XYZ file of C-alpha atoms in Angstrom:
233
model
C 0.000 0.000 0.000
C 2.993 2.308 0.475
C 3.484 2.481 -3.295
C -0.045 3.905 -3.546
C 0.523 6.510 -0.848
C 3.803 7.751 -2.329
C 2.757 7.617 -5.985
C 3.110 11.228 -7.138
C 0.950 10.594 -10.218
C -2.171 9.773 -8.187
C -4.521 12.432 -6.894
C -5.443 12.443 -3.176
C -8.955 11.220 -4.039
C -7.648 8.203 -5.946
C -5.129 7.434 -3.209
C -7.991 7.438 -0.715
C -10.147 5.173 -2.925
C -7.310 2.719 -3.533
C -6.226 2.580 0.113
C -9.788 2.044 1.373
C -10.565 -0.691 -1.164
C -7.180 -2.329 -0.473
C -7.798 -2.406 3.285
C -11.376 -3.660 2.837
C -10.200 -6.463 0.543
C -7.487 -7.480 3.036
C -9.994 -7.518 5.885
C -12.432 -9.724 3.976
C -9.697 -12.081 2.761
C -8.084 -12.560 6.176
C -11.322 -12.848 8.140
C -12.790 -15.430 5.751
C -9.507 -17.373 5.749
C -9.433 -17.691 9.534
C -13.181 -18.226 9.853
C -12.894 -21.148 7.428
C -10.220 -22.799 9.599
C -12.331 -22.379 12.740
C -15.599 -23.468 11.127
C -14.154 -26.610 9.537
C -12.429 -27.520 12.808
C -15.800 -27.302 14.538
C -17.402 -29.470 11.850
C -14.681 -32.052 12.449
C -15.541 -32.236 16.154
C -13.077 -29.753 17.690
C -14.658 -26.791 19.496
C -11.353 -25.211 20.610
C -11.655 -22.368 18.087
C -15.319 -21.851 18.951
C -14.500 -21.534 22.658
C -11.816 -18.984 21.725
C -14.419 -16.917 19.865
C -12.921 -17.574 16.437
C -15.995 -18.929 14.632
C -16.942 -15.377 13.748
C -16.588 -12.780 11.014
C -15.550 -10.145 13.585
C -12.174 -8.832 12.307
C -10.902 -7.969 15.794
C -10.918 -11.677 16.691
C -8.642 -12.620 13.797
C -6.185 -9.796 13.130
C -2.586 -9.918 14.310
C -0.821 -6.574 14.018
C 2.530 -7.932 12.740
C 0.924 -9.876 9.912
C -1.257 -6.943 8.888
C 1.685 -4.516 8.892
C 3.750 -6.883 6.734
C 0.845 -7.218 4.327
C 0.732 -3.432 4.010
C 4.520 -3.183 3.577
C 5.366 -6.128 1.323
C 1.968 -7.464 0.212
C 2.296 -10.771 2.104
C 1.179 -11.358 5.682
C -1.004 -13.368 8.019
C -3.748 -13.201 10.637
C -3.865 -14.679 14.152
C -3.550 -18.485 13.951
C -6.707 -20.406 14.818
C -6.231 -22.697 17.859
C -7.157 -26.331 17.250
C -6.814 -29.614 19.122
C -6.443 -32.434 16.573
C -7.137 -35.013 19.290
C -10.745 -33.784 19.300
C -11.271 -34.525 15.605
C -13.654 -37.346 14.717
C -11.052 -38.508 12.206
C -7.678 -37.013 13.054
C -5.973 -37.218 9.633
C -9.038 -36.042 7.718
C -9.627 -33.278 10.251
C -6.051 -31.989 10.098
C -6.088 -32.013 6.301
C -9.471 -30.343 5.813
C -8.778 -27.695 8.451
C -5.353 -27.030 6.889
C -6.749 -26.406 3.403
C -9.918 -24.609 4.542
C -8.302 -21.163 4.611
C -6.666 -21.323 1.180
C -9.812 -22.833 -0.343
C -11.771 -19.887 1.087
C -9.284 -17.509 -0.538
C -9.572 -19.272 -3.889
C -13.372 -19.089 -3.707
C -13.269 -15.382 -2.804
C -10.914 -14.651 -5.690
C -13.205 -16.509 -8.083
C -16.283 -14.691 -6.761
C -14.481 -11.372 -7.147
C -13.490 -12.275 -10.694
C -17.009 -13.342 -11.678
C -18.616 -10.229 -10.149
C -16.031 -8.041 -11.872
C -16.900 -9.714 -15.173
C -20.661 -9.500 -14.514
C -20.557 -5.785 -13.653
C -18.499 -5.031 -16.757
C -21.127 -6.775 -18.893
C -24.174 -5.230 -17.195
C -22.898 -1.668 -16.769
C -20.265 -1.598 -19.489
C -16.507 -1.086 -19.361
C -16.986 2.665 -19.229
C -18.612 2.393 -15.808
C -15.501 0.809 -14.304
C -13.164 3.379 -15.787
C -15.294 6.478 -15.443
C -16.177 8.303 -12.247
C -15.336 7.686 -8.621
C -18.014 5.022 -8.064
C -16.881 2.938 -11.007
C -13.209 3.281 -10.021
C -14.032 2.223 -6.456
C -15.789 -0.906 -7.727
C -12.890 -1.568 -10.107
C -10.162 -1.329 -7.465
C -12.124 -3.309 -4.903
C -12.595 -6.313 -7.169
C -9.042 -6.118 -8.507
C -7.746 -6.218 -4.937
C -10.217 -8.942 -3.963
C -8.842 -11.171 -6.688
C -5.133 -10.390 -6.310
C -4.982 -10.311 -2.486
C -6.835 -13.600 -2.113
C -4.592 -15.243 -4.689
C -1.548 -13.843 -2.874
C -2.782 -15.319 0.414
C -3.398 -18.637 -1.314
C 0.075 -18.716 -2.856
C 1.811 -17.732 0.387
C -0.083 -20.107 2.667
C 0.431 -23.226 0.524
C 4.184 -23.052 1.172
C 5.141 -26.156 3.228
C 6.898 -24.072 5.887
C 5.896 -24.109 9.568
C 3.505 -22.608 10.666
C 1.798 -22.069 7.290
C -1.144 -24.108 6.001
C 1.023 -25.959 3.491
C 3.039 -27.390 6.360
C -0.168 -28.426 8.135
C -1.043 -30.537 5.092
C 2.360 -32.232 5.348
C 1.738 -32.662 9.067
C -1.564 -34.429 8.377
C 0.108 -37.181 6.351
C 3.387 -37.722 8.212
C 4.377 -39.184 11.555
C 5.426 -36.993 14.523
C 9.061 -38.092 14.189
C 9.255 -37.321 10.466
C 12.566 -35.559 9.831
C 11.026 -32.777 7.774
C 8.390 -32.095 10.437
C 10.982 -32.021 13.204
C 13.201 -29.713 11.151
C 10.338 -27.324 10.397
C 9.157 -27.219 14.007
C 12.667 -26.149 14.937
C 13.599 -23.795 12.110
C 10.427 -23.025 10.143
C 9.711 -19.666 11.758
C 13.324 -18.583 11.227
C 13.199 -19.660 7.583
C 10.015 -17.666 7.096
C 11.540 -14.610 8.752
C 14.627 -14.979 6.566
C 12.461 -15.124 3.455
C 10.649 -11.945 4.481
C 13.911 -10.105 5.094
C 15.406 -11.356 1.824
C 12.255 -10.373 -0.020
C 12.251 -6.827 1.375
C 15.944 -6.351 0.508
C 15.963 -8.002 -2.921
C 12.628 -6.450 -3.955
C 14.538 -3.172 -4.292
C 16.277 -4.776 -7.270
C 13.164 -6.585 -8.499
C 14.222 -10.039 -7.320
C 12.260 -10.579 -4.100
C 11.863 -14.387 -3.856
C 8.495 -14.356 -2.080
C 7.148 -11.584 -4.290
C 8.193 -13.337 -7.502
C 6.788 -16.657 -6.295
C 3.450 -15.120 -5.288
C 3.249 -13.233 -8.590
C 3.906 -16.442 -10.533
C 1.147 -18.395 -8.733
C -1.266 -15.463 -8.934
C -0.646 -14.867 -12.637
C -0.931 -18.590 -13.420
C -4.362 -18.787 -11.771
C -5.466 -15.558 -13.452
C -4.545 -17.028 -16.844
C -6.763 -19.981 -16.007
C -9.587 -17.619 -15.008
C -9.188 -15.660 -18.252
C -9.140 -18.782 -20.408
C -12.299 -20.128 -18.766
C -14.192 -16.849 -18.466
C -12.974 -15.072 -21.585
C -12.693 -11.788 -19.693
C -12.439 -8.534 -21.591
C -8.707 -8.023 -20.941
C-alpha cells in the first residue's frame, strides 16, 4: 500500500479510494480465511476455536498486528492463527487435512467470486462504468484487490513451511518423528523470517523471492480464469 501513498501521479482522491478498497479487501480475505479454519475444525468435532471466539466474522478476533503490517509493507502477511486440538477430531488425519486447506480454499473461492462479479458488472454496466467516475473506479479497485490479495494469500499459505497451512497438510500425512516435520518445528519460523527479510531487501532490485513466487502463482491462476471466463482483458 505504500506504493499507492507515495505515488506522485495519483490524486489524493484516488489514493484514498485505492487505500480504502485495499484495506477492505485485506480484511475480507483474512477474516474469511481464519473463519474457514475455525468453522471446519468445529465441523470435524473440535470446538477449541469456537471456545476462543474464532468462529466469527468479527475482524478484531482474527487480526494480528505484525501480519497486517507486513501485508501493508510487502503485500504478504497473516492473521492470528486459529487454535485447534487435533485429538478432538472425529477422524484425526481427515480433520487436520481439511482444516489445513480450509483457509486457502476460502481464498480461492473469494478470488473466483471477485473475478465473476467483476466480469458480470463489466457486462451489465459496461466497461466505461468501471473506468469512469469515482463510483466505477471504487468498484474496479475493490474487485481487482479482492482477486489479487486472495490469490496472494493462497500462494503464500500453501508453502510447506511451519507454521503455514502448506506445512499443516504435510503434518496431516506424516508421523510426529518425520525428519522434515521435526526440522520445520525447529527452524520453520526462522526460515520464514529470513524469506521476508530477503524479499524486502531483494525487492529493491526486483528479485524478491516471495514476491516473484506469489506473482507467478497469482498470474498462473489468473490465466486460467481468463481462459475459462474469456474476460475482456
